[in-house]
Coordinates of C-alpha atoms in Angstrom, one line a residue:
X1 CA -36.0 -27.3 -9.1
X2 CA -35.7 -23.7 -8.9
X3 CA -37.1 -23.4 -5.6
X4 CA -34.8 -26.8 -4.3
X5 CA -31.7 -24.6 -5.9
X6 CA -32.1 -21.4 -4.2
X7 CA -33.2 -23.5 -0.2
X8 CA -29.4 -24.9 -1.0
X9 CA -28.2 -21.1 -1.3
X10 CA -29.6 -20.2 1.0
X11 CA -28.3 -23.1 3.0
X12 CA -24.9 -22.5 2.2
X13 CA -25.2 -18.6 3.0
X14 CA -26.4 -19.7 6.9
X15 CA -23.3 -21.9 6.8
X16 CA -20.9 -19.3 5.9
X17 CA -22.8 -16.4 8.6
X18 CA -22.1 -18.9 11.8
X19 CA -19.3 -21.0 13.0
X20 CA -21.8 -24.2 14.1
X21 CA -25.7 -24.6 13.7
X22 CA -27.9 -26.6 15.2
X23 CA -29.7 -29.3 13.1
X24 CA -33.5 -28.2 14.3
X25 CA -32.6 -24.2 13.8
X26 CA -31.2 -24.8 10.4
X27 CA -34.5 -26.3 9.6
X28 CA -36.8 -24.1 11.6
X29 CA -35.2 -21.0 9.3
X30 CA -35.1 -22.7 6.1
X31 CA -38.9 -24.5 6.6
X32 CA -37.9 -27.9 5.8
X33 CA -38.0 -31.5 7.5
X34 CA -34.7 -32.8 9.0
X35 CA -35.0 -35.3 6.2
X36 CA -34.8 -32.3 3.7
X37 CA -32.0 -31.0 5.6
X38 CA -30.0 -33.5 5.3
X39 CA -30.6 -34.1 1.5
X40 CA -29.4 -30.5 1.5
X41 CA -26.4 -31.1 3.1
X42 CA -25.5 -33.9 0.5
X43 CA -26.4 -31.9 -1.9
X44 CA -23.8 -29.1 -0.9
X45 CA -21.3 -32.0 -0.6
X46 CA -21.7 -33.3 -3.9
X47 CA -20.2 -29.1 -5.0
X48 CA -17.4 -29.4 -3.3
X49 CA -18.4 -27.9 -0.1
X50 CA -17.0 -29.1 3.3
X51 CA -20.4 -29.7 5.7
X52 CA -19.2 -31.3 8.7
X53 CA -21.8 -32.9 11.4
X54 CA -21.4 -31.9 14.8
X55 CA -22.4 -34.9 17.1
X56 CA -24.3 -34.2 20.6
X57 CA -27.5 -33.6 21.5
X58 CA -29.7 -32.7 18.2
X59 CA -26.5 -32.8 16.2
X60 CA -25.6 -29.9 13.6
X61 CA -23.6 -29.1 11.1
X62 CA -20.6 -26.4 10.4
X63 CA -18.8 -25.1 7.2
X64 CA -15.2 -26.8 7.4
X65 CA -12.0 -26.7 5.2
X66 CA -12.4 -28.5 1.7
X67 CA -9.5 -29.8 -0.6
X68 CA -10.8 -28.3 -3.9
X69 CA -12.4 -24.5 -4.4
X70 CA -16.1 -24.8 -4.7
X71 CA -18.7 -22.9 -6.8
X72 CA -18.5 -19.3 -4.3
X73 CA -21.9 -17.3 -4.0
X74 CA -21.3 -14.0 -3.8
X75 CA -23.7 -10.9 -3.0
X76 CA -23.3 -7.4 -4.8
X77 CA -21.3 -5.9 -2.8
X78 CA -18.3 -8.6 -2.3
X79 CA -18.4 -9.1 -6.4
X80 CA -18.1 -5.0 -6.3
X81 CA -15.4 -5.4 -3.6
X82 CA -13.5 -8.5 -5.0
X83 CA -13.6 -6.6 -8.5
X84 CA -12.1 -3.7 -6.9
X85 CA -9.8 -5.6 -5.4
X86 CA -8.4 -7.7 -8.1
X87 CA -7.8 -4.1 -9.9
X88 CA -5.4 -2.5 -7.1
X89 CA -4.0 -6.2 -5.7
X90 CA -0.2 -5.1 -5.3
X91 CA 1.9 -6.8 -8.2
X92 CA 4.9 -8.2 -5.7
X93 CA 4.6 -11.8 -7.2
X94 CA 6.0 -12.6 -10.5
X95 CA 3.5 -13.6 -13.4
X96 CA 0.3 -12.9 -11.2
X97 CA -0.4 -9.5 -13.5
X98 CA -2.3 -12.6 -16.1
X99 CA -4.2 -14.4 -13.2
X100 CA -5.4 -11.1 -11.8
X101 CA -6.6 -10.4 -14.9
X102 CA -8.3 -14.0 -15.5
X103 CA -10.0 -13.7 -12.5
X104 CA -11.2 -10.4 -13.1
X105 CA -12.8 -11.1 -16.7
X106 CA -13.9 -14.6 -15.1
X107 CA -15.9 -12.7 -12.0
X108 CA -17.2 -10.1 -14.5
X109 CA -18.5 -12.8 -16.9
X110 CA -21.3 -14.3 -14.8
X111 CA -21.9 -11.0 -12.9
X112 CA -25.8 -9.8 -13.8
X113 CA -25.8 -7.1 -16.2
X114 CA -26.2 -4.4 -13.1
X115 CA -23.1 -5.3 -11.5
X116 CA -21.2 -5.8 -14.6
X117 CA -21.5 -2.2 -15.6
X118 CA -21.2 -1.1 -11.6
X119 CA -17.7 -2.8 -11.7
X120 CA -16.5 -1.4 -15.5
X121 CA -17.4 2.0 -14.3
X122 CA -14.3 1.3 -12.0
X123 CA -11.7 0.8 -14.6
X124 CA -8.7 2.1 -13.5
X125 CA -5.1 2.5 -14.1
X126 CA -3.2 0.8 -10.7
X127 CA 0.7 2.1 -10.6
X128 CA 3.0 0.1 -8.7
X129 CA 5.3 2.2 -5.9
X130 CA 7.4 1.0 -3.4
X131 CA 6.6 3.1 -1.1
X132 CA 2.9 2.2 -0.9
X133 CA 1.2 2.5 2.4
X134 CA -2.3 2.9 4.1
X135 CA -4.6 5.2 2.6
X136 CA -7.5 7.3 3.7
X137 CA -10.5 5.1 3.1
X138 CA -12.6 6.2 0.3
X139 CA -16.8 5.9 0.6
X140 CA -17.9 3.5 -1.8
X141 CA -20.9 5.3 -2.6
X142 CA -18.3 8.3 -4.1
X143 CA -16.6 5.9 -5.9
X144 CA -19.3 4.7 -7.7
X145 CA -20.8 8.0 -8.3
X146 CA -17.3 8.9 -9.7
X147 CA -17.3 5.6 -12.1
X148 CA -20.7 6.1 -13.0
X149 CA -20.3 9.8 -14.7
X150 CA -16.7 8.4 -15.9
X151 CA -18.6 5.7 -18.0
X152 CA -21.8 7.6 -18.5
X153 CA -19.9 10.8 -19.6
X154 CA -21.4 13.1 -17.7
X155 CA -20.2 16.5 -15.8
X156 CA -19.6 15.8 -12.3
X157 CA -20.6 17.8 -9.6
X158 CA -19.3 18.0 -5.7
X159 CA -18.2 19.7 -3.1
X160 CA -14.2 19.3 -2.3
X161 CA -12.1 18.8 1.2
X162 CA -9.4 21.5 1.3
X163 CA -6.1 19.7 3.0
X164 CA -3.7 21.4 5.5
X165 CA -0.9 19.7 5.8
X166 CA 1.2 20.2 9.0
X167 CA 4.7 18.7 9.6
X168 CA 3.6 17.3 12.9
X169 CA 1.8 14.5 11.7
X170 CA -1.5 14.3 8.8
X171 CA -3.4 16.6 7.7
X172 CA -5.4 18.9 10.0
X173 CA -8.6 20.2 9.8
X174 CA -10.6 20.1 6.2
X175 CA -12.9 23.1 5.0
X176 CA -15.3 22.2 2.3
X177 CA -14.3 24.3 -0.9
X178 CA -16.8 25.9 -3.2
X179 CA -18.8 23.3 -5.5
X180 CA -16.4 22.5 -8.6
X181 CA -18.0 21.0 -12.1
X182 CA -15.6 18.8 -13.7
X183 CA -15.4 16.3 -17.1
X184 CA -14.1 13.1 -15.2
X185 CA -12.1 10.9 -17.4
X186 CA -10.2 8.5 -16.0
X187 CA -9.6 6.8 -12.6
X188 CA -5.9 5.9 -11.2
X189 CA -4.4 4.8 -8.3
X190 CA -0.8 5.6 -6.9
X191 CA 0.9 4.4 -3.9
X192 CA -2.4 3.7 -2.4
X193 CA -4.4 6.8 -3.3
X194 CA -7.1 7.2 -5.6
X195 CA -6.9 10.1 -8.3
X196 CA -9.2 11.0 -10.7
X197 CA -8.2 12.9 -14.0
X198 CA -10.6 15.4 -15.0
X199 CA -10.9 18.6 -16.9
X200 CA -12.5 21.4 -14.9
X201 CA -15.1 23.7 -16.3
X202 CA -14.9 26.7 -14.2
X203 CA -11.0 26.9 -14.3
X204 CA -10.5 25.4 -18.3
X205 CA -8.0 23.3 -17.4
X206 CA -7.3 19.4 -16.5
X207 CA -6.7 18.8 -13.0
X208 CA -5.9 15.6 -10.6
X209 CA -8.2 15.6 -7.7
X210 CA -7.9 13.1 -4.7
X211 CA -11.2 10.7 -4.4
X212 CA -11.5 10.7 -0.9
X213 CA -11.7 14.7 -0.8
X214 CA -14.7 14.6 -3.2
X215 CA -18.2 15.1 -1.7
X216 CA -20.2 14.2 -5.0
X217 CA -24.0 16.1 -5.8
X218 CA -26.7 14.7 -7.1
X219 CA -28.2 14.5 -9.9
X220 CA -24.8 14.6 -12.0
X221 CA -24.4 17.3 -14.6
X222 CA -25.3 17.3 -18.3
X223 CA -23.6 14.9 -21.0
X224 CA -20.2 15.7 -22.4
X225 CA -17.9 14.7 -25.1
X226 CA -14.2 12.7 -24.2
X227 CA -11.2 15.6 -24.8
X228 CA -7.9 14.7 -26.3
X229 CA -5.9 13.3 -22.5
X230 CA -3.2 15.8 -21.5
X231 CA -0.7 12.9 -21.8
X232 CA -1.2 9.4 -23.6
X233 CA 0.9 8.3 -20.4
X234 CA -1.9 9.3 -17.5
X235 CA 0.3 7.7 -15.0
X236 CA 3.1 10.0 -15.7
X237 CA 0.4 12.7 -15.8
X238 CA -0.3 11.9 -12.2
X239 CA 3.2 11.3 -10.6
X240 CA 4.6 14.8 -12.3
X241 CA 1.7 17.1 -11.1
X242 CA 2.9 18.9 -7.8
X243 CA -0.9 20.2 -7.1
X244 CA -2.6 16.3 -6.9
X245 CA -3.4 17.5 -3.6
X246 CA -1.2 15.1 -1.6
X247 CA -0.5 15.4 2.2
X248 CA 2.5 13.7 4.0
X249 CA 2.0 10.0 5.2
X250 CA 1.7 9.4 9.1
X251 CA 5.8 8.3 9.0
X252 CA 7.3 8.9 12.5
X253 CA 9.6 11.5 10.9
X254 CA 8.1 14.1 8.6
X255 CA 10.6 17.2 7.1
X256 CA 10.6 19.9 5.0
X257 CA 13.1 21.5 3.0
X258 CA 13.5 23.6 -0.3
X259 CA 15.4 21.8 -3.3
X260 CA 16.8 24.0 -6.0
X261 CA 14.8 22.0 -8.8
X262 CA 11.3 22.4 -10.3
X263 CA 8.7 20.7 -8.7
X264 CA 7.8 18.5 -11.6
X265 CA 10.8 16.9 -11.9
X266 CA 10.7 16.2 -8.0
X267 CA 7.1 15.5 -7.9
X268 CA 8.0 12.4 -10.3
X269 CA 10.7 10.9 -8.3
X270 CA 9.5 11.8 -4.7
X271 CA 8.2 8.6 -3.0
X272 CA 4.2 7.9 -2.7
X273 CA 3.3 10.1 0.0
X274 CA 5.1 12.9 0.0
X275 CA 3.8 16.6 -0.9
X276 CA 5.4 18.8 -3.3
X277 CA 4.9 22.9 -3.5
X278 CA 6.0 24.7 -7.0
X279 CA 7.6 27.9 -5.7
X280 CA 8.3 28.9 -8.6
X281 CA 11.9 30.1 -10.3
X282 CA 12.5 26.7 -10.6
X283 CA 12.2 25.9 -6.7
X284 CA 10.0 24.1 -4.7
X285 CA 9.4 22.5 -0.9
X286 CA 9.5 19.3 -0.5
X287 CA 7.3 17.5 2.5
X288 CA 9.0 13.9 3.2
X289 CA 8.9 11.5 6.0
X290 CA 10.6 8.1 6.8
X291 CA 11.2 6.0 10.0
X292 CA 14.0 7.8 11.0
X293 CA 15.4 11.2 10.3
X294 CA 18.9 9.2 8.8
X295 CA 16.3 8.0 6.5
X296 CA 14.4 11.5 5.9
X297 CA 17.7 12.8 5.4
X298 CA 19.2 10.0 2.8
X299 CA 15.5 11.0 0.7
X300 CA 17.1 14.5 0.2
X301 CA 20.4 13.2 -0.9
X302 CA 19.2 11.5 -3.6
X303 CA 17.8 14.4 -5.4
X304 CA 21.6 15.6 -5.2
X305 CA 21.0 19.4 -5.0
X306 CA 21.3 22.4 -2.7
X307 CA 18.7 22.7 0.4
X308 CA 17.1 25.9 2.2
X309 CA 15.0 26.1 4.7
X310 CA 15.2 23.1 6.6
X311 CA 12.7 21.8 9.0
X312 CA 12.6 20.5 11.7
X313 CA 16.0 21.1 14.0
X314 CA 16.4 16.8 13.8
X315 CA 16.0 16.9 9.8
X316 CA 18.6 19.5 10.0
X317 CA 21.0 17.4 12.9
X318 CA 20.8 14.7 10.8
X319 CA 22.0 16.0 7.6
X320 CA 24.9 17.3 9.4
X321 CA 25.8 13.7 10.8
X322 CA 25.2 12.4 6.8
X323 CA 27.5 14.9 5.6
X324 CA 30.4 14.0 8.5
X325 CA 30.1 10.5 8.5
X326 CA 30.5 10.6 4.5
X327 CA 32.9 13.3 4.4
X328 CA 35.0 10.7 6.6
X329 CA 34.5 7.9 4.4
X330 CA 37.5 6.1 2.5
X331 CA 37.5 6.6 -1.0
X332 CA 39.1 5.9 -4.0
X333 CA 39.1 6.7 -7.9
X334 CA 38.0 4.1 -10.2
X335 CA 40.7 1.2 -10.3
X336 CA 41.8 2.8 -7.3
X337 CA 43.4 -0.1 -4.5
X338 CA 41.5 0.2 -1.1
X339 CA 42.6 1.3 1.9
X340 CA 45.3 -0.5 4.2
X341 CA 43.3 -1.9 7.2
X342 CA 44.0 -0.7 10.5
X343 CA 46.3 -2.3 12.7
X344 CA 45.3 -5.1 14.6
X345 CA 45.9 -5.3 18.3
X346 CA 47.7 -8.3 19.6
X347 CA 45.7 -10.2 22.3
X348 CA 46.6 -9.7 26.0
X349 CA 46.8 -13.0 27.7
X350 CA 45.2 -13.4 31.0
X351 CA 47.4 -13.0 34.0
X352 CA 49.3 -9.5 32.3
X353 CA 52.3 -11.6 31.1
X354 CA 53.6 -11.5 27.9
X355 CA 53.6 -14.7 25.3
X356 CA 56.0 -17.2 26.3
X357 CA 57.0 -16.0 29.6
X358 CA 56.3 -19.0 31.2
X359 CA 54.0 -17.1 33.8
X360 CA 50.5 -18.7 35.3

């Protein structure tokens, strides 16, 4: 039986790798008769699964479209990847929060005890942003390095990408910065970015490092014990720090100005994406981009406050036209009637003559 169960397996995972199969190759790999084959086939039917026969010459078969899910087979890295998945899926459809989770505790259940603890080592907090977008792709041997000493408690060591962001589009050139030792703690991601939250050895304070930077070292560090969190809230942890190391999305329009407020109150309401520089006395730059410079320009008027330094010349041209087209507008006080429409023109008949002149 065991050996019957894992030919159908098998089966099934030669169905899913080709579009159509011939009926002699599907036996030739799997060593059975045609007879077998076809008991197979029926046997995959009988679970739900869609086998169609393909009629010609030595006939075949082909994975179709079923009505009802069937039993999936998975290999260890889709269940890593679907598990991973279900944790960041974007929350845009009300009440799916509880069948993400069902799913996930469902997929962890029957995972073997290897890939159970590869997919816990990825607990993470998702936060939701509207301004999500694509991120730098993260190597999933890092992440799972990064999981692994979260779970494990152990110091991790790595070598880390130093980002230069430009306003001309992303980030330039990396250098690799000298080896940093870290206690990682907790894994979040933020308008598609990964962060960990870790306390660093060498500088004695916590930090928020991006993923993708981190080249990890092996073998990880010695044990450690969990510190008190800088913030029961980590996700407000992350969005307030102005030195997560972020670097402007690839938006078609990308400024930079100074805003007369501290960095970590504009680090907490700047969109996902943007970067944030403390320049101290209560100042700090702020690196934005939209799809048009209107829409750069609007960004800065919502943090209502005085600007300096603004770049480029079409940020600038547009917050002039903002300002105009505003400082033109009709308003009034609260109560206030509106304003009288404009006049409307009377329309001009064809011909030039006026109404009821009787001319053609």
């Amino acid at each position: 039986m065991a050996r019957t169960s894992a030919r159908i397996l098998r089966l099934l995972s030669l169905l899913e790798a080709r579009a159509e199969w011939g009926g002699d190759d599907l036996a030739t790999r799997l060593e059975v008769s045609p007879r077998t084959l076809r008991r197979d086939v029926d046997t995959l039917r009988e679970l739900g699964y869609p086998v169609e026969a393909i009629k010609g010459p030595g006939g075949g078969y082909r994975l179709g479209a079923g009505s009802r899910l069937p039993p999936l087979v998975l290999d260890d890295d889709q269940a890593i990847a679907i598990a991973v998945a279900l944790q960041t899926a974007p929350a845009t459809v009300a009440g799916i929060d509880d069948a993400v989770a069902r799913a996930l505790t469902t997929l962890r259940q029957v995972m073997p005890a290897r890939l159970r603890a590869a997919s816990e080592d990825l607990d993470l907090t998702t936060l939701r942003n509207y301004w999500e977008f694509s991120a730098p792709p993260i190597d999933v041997a890092t992440l799972r390095a990064v999981g692994a000493a979260i779970r494990t408690q152990h110091v991790l060591r790595f070598d880390y990408l130093a980002p230069e962001p430009t306003l001309d589009g992303p980030a330039g050139d990396h250098e690799l910065r000298p080896p940093r030792r870290v206690e990682p703690h907790h894994l979040l991601v933020w308008a598609g970015r990964w962060y960990l939250v870790a306390y660093d050895l060498d500088d004695r304070a916590w930090t928020v490092l991006r993923v993708e930077r981190i080249r990890h070292r092996e073998p990880p560090g010695p044990s450690f014990v969990r510190r008190a969190l800088p913030d029961e809230d980590l996700g407000r942890y992350v969005r307030e720090r102005a030195d997560r190391g972020d670097t402007a999305a690839q938006w078609p329009c990308v400024g930079s100005a100074v805003l007369e407020l501290p960095a970590t109150l504009v680090a907490r309401w700047a969109p996902g994406g943007s970067v944030v520089e403390d320049l101290a006395d209560g100042r700090c730059r702020l690196v934005v981009g939209a799809w048009s410079w209107a829409g750069v320009a609007g960004l800065y008027v919502t943090f209502d406050t005085q600007l300096y330094d603004v770049q480029p010349p079409e940020l600038a041209a547009a917050l002039r036209q903002v300002a105009a087209r505003f400082g033109g507008a009709h308003l009034t006080d609260a109560g206030g009637a509106p304003p009288p429409a404009p006049p409307r023109r009377s329309p001009r008949r064809r011909g030039g003559g006026s109404a009821g002149s009787g001319t053609r």
